[in-house]
Amino acid sequence: MARGKFITFEGGEGAGKSTQVRLLAEHLTGLGLDVVVTREPGGSPFAEAIRTVVLDAATPPHAELSEALLFNAARADHLERTIRPALEKGRWVICDRFMDSTRVYQGLVGGLDQEVLDALDRIVVQPTVPDLTVLIDLDPVVGLARVEQRRLGGALAPVDRYESRSPDFHERLREGFLRIARDEPQRCVIVDGFQSVDALAREIRGHADARLPRGRTG
Ligand code: T5A
């Protein structure tokens, strides 16, 4: 059986990742594909337990290395229990955040050495590098306003440890994601998150259909 395709979504807080993950999954399911939607940190029972700990704003700040190890511990379990078995069965996996989030949050912005991150990627991720990564680029002021609006609208999600950081932190996140996507154009596409939900979904569908022909095996 042909291996399924692995698609990841990346971007800053409130960029619209979860919304677009859902819409792309609906599109691909409509085409007859067997689609698994998942997220990071999380996506398996152990990884979800780590998510609770690592995103809890009530605990004091962690050292960047501890965070990177925790995100990667969650990722290793997620890959082993959820992502790789699905791909091997020919299912398509769409993941809300993945390795680029660690590279940006803990690496480019957090200051952790690139060598450490490269080593963790080699140990944990390879050979399961995404076939396509969609970077939703958005002014962080707009993204954070959307998150706040959602909270005021009744979604009772607590503020996580990153949402409350300074505007400069979020601007550096944006630049970090753009740098990775520009350095790896064969894997990544950059889309403008300021469009309407529907226009953005159409653009992302176009990229997925063009870059990941359904007959092609992995
Ligand atoms: N993290 C994660 C690390 O530091 N290292 C790592 O290795 C990993 C994997 C995860 C946190 O963990 C950090 C990064 C993060 O801080 P999370 O709860 O998963 O935290 O948070 P986010 O991924 O940032 O998810 P959000 O839900 O905050 O944002 P999304 O998914 O980008 O946005 P979405 O789709 O939920 O939309 C937000 C709001 O905007 C509206 C939606 O309806 C929603 O209300 N919206 C739009 N409004 C107008 N126009 C559009 N085009 C819109 N699209 C969505």
Coordinates of C-alpha atoms and ligand atoms in Angstrom, one line a residue:
M1 CA 0.0 0.0 0.0
A2 CA 1.2 3.5 -0.8
R3 CA 2.3 5.6 2.2
G4 CA -0.1 8.4 3.0
K5 CA 0.9 12.1 2.9
F6 CA 1.9 14.1 5.9
I7 CA 0.8 17.8 6.0
T8 CA 1.6 20.2 8.8
F9 CA 0.3 23.7 9.6
E10 CA 2.5 26.3 11.2
G11 CA 2.3 30.0 12.2
G12 CA 1.9 32.3 15.2
E13 CA -0.9 32.5 17.7
G14 CA -4.4 32.8 16.2
A15 CA -3.1 32.7 12.6
G16 CA -6.0 30.4 11.7
K17 CA -4.3 27.0 11.7
S18 CA -6.9 25.0 13.5
T19 CA -9.7 26.4 11.2
Q20 CA -7.7 25.6 8.1
V21 CA -6.7 22.1 9.3
R22 CA -10.4 21.3 9.6
L23 CA -11.3 22.7 6.2
L24 CA -8.5 20.9 4.4
A25 CA -9.4 17.7 6.1
E26 CA -13.0 18.1 4.9
H27 CA -11.8 18.8 1.4
L28 CA -9.5 15.7 1.3
T29 CA -12.1 13.5 2.9
G30 CA -14.5 14.7 0.2
L31 CA -12.0 13.5 -2.4
G32 CA -12.2 10.0 -0.9
L33 CA -9.0 10.1 1.2
D34 CA -8.8 8.6 4.7
V35 CA -7.7 11.6 6.8
V36 CA -6.3 11.8 10.4
V37 CA -6.4 15.2 12.0
T38 CA -4.0 15.7 14.9
R39 CA -2.0 18.4 16.8
E40 CA 1.1 19.3 18.7
P41 CA 1.9 19.3 21.4
G42 CA -0.4 16.3 21.8
G43 CA -2.0 13.8 19.4
S44 CA -1.5 10.7 21.6
P45 CA -2.5 10.1 25.3
F46 CA 1.1 10.6 26.6
A47 CA 1.7 13.6 24.4
E48 CA -1.5 15.2 25.5
A49 CA -0.4 14.7 29.1
I50 CA 2.8 16.5 28.3
R51 CA 0.8 19.3 26.6
T52 CA -1.0 20.0 29.9
V53 CA 2.3 20.4 31.7
V54 CA 4.2 22.3 29.1
L55 CA 1.6 24.9 28.2
D56 CA 0.5 25.6 31.8
A57 CA 1.1 29.3 32.3
A58 CA 0.8 28.8 36.1
T59 CA 4.2 27.0 36.3
P60 CA 7.3 29.1 36.3
P61 CA 9.1 29.6 33.0
H62 CA 11.1 26.5 31.9
A63 CA 14.6 26.5 30.5
E64 CA 14.5 26.4 26.7
L65 CA 16.3 23.0 26.7
S66 CA 13.7 21.5 29.1
E67 CA 10.9 22.8 26.8
A68 CA 12.5 21.5 23.7
L69 CA 13.0 18.1 25.3
L70 CA 9.4 18.0 26.5
F71 CA 8.0 19.0 23.1
N72 CA 10.2 16.3 21.5
A73 CA 9.3 13.7 24.0
A74 CA 5.6 14.4 23.1
R75 CA 6.5 14.3 19.4
A76 CA 8.3 11.0 19.7
D77 CA 5.3 9.4 21.2
H78 CA 2.9 11.1 18.8
L79 CA 5.0 9.9 15.8
E80 CA 5.2 6.4 17.1
R81 CA 1.6 5.9 18.2
T82 CA -0.4 8.1 15.8
I83 CA 1.4 9.6 12.8
R84 CA 3.6 6.7 11.5
P85 CA 1.0 4.0 11.9
A86 CA -1.6 6.1 10.0
L87 CA 0.8 7.0 7.2
E88 CA 1.8 3.3 6.8
K89 CA -1.9 2.4 6.4
G90 CA -2.1 4.9 3.5
R91 CA -4.0 7.5 5.6
W92 CA -3.2 11.2 5.2
V93 CA -2.2 13.0 8.3
I94 CA -2.8 16.7 8.9
C95 CA -1.1 18.1 12.0
D96 CA -1.7 21.4 13.7
R97 CA 2.0 22.5 14.5
F98 CA 5.0 20.2 14.3
M99 CA 8.8 20.4 14.3
D100 CA 9.0 24.0 12.9
S101 CA 7.2 25.3 16.1
T102 CA 10.1 23.9 18.2
R103 CA 12.7 25.4 15.8
V104 CA 11.0 28.8 16.0
Y105 CA 9.7 29.0 19.6
Q106 CA 12.6 27.3 21.4
G107 CA 15.3 27.8 18.8
L108 CA 15.2 31.0 16.6
V109 CA 13.3 33.0 19.3
G110 CA 14.1 31.0 22.5
G111 CA 17.8 31.0 21.7
L112 CA 18.5 27.2 21.9
D113 CA 21.4 26.1 19.7
Q114 CA 20.6 25.1 16.2
E115 CA 22.9 22.0 16.7
V116 CA 20.7 20.8 19.6
L117 CA 17.6 21.2 17.6
D118 CA 19.1 19.5 14.5
A119 CA 20.1 16.6 16.7
L120 CA 16.6 16.3 18.2
D121 CA 15.1 16.4 14.7
R122 CA 17.5 13.7 13.6
I123 CA 16.6 11.4 16.6
V124 CA 12.9 12.1 16.8
V125 CA 11.5 13.3 13.5
Q126 CA 13.5 11.6 10.8
P127 CA 12.5 10.0 8.5
T128 CA 9.0 11.4 9.0
V129 CA 9.5 14.9 7.6
P130 CA 6.3 16.5 6.4
D131 CA 5.5 16.3 2.7
L132 CA 4.0 19.7 2.8
T133 CA 4.0 22.5 5.4
V134 CA 1.6 25.3 5.2
L135 CA 2.8 28.5 7.0
I136 CA -0.1 30.8 7.7
D137 CA 1.6 34.2 7.9
L138 CA -0.3 36.9 9.8
D139 CA 0.5 40.1 11.6
P140 CA 0.6 39.0 15.3
V141 CA -1.4 41.9 16.4
V142 CA -4.3 40.5 14.3
G143 CA -3.7 36.9 15.4
L144 CA -3.7 37.8 19.1
A145 CA -6.8 40.0 18.7
R146 CA -8.6 37.0 17.2
V147 CA -7.5 34.8 20.1
E148 CA -8.8 37.4 22.6
Q149 CA -12.0 37.8 20.6
R150 CA -12.5 34.0 20.8
R151 CA -12.0 34.1 24.5
L152 CA -14.5 36.9 25.0
G153 CA -16.9 35.0 22.9
G154 CA -17.0 32.3 25.5
A155 CA -14.3 29.8 24.5
L156 CA -12.9 29.2 28.0
A157 CA -9.4 28.2 27.0
P158 CA -6.9 29.6 29.5
V159 CA -4.2 31.9 28.3
D160 CA -1.2 29.7 27.6
R161 CA 2.3 30.5 28.4
Y162 CA 3.2 32.0 25.0
E163 CA 0.1 34.1 24.2
S164 CA 0.9 36.5 27.1
R165 CA 4.4 37.3 25.8
S166 CA 5.5 40.7 24.4
P167 CA 4.6 42.0 20.9
D168 CA 8.3 41.8 20.1
F169 CA 8.3 38.1 20.9
H170 CA 5.4 37.5 18.6
E171 CA 7.0 39.6 15.8
R172 CA 10.2 37.5 16.1
L173 CA 8.1 34.3 15.9
R174 CA 6.6 35.5 12.6
E175 CA 10.1 36.3 11.2
G176 CA 11.4 32.9 12.4
F177 CA 8.6 31.0 10.6
L178 CA 9.1 33.0 7.4
R179 CA 12.8 32.3 7.5
I180 CA 12.3 28.6 7.7
A181 CA 9.6 28.6 5.0
R182 CA 11.8 30.6 2.6
D183 CA 14.8 28.4 3.3
E184 CA 12.8 25.2 2.5
P185 CA 10.5 26.1 -0.5
Q186 CA 10.3 22.5 -1.6
R187 CA 8.5 21.6 1.6
C188 CA 6.8 24.8 2.7
V189 CA 4.2 27.2 1.2
I190 CA 3.5 30.6 2.7
V191 CA -0.1 31.8 2.7
D192 CA -1.5 35.1 3.8
G193 CA -3.6 34.7 6.9
F194 CA -5.3 38.0 6.5
Q195 CA -7.7 36.7 3.9
S196 CA -11.2 35.5 4.6
V197 CA -11.5 31.9 5.9
D198 CA -12.9 30.8 2.6
A199 CA -10.4 32.5 0.4
L200 CA -7.5 31.1 2.5
A201 CA -9.1 27.6 2.4
R202 CA -9.3 27.8 -1.4
E203 CA -5.6 28.8 -1.7
I204 CA -4.5 26.0 0.6
R205 CA -6.5 23.4 -1.3
G206 CA -4.9 24.6 -4.4
H207 CA -1.4 24.1 -3.0
A208 CA -2.3 20.6 -1.5
D209 CA -3.8 19.4 -4.8
A210 CA -0.9 20.7 -6.9
R211 CA 2.0 19.6 -4.6
L212 CA 0.6 16.3 -3.5
P213 CA -1.0 14.5 -6.4
R214 CA -3.1 11.7 -5.1
G215 CA -1.6 9.0 -7.3
R216 CA 2.0 9.7 -6.3
T217 CA 3.4 7.4 -3.7
G218 CA 5.7 8.5 -0.9
Ligands
T5A1 N1 4.7 25.3 21.0 C1 4.2 24.2 20.3 C2 6.1 25.4 21.2 O1 6.5 26.4 21.8 N2 6.9 24.5 20.6 C3 6.5 23.4 20.0 O2 7.3 22.6 19.5 C4 5.0 23.3 19.8 C5 4.5 22.1 19.0 C6 0.4 25.6 21.3 C7 1.5 26.4 21.9 O3 2.7 25.6 22.0 C8 3.8 26.3 21.5 C9 3.2 27.2 20.5 C10 1.9 27.6 21.0 O4 2.0 28.7 21.8 P1 -2.1 26.0 20.9 O5 -3.2 26.0 21.9 O6 -2.1 24.8 20.0 O7 -0.8 26.2 21.7 O8 -2.2 27.4 20.2 P2 -2.1 27.8 18.7 O9 -1.4 26.7 17.9 O10 -1.5 29.1 18.6 O11 -3.6 27.8 18.3 P3 -4.7 28.9 18.3 O12 -6.0 28.2 18.5 O13 -4.4 30.0 19.3 O14 -4.6 29.6 16.9 P4 -4.9 29.0 15.4 O15 -5.2 27.5 15.5 O16 -3.8 29.4 14.6 O17 -6.2 29.8 15.0 P5 -7.7 29.3 14.9 O18 -8.0 28.6 13.7 O19 -8.1 28.6 16.2 O20 -8.4 30.7 14.8 C11 -8.3 31.6 15.9 C12 -9.6 32.5 15.9 O21 -9.6 33.3 14.7 C13 -10.8 33.0 13.9 C14 -11.3 31.7 14.4 O22 -12.7 31.6 14.2 C15 -10.9 31.7 15.9 O23 -11.9 32.4 16.6 N3 -10.3 33.0 12.5 C16 -10.4 34.0 11.6 N4 -11.0 35.2 11.7 C17 -10.9 36.0 10.6 N5 -10.3 35.6 9.4 C18 -9.8 34.4 9.3 N6 -9.2 34.0 8.1 C19 -9.8 33.5 10.4 N7 -9.3 32.3 10.7 C20 -9.6 32.0 11.9

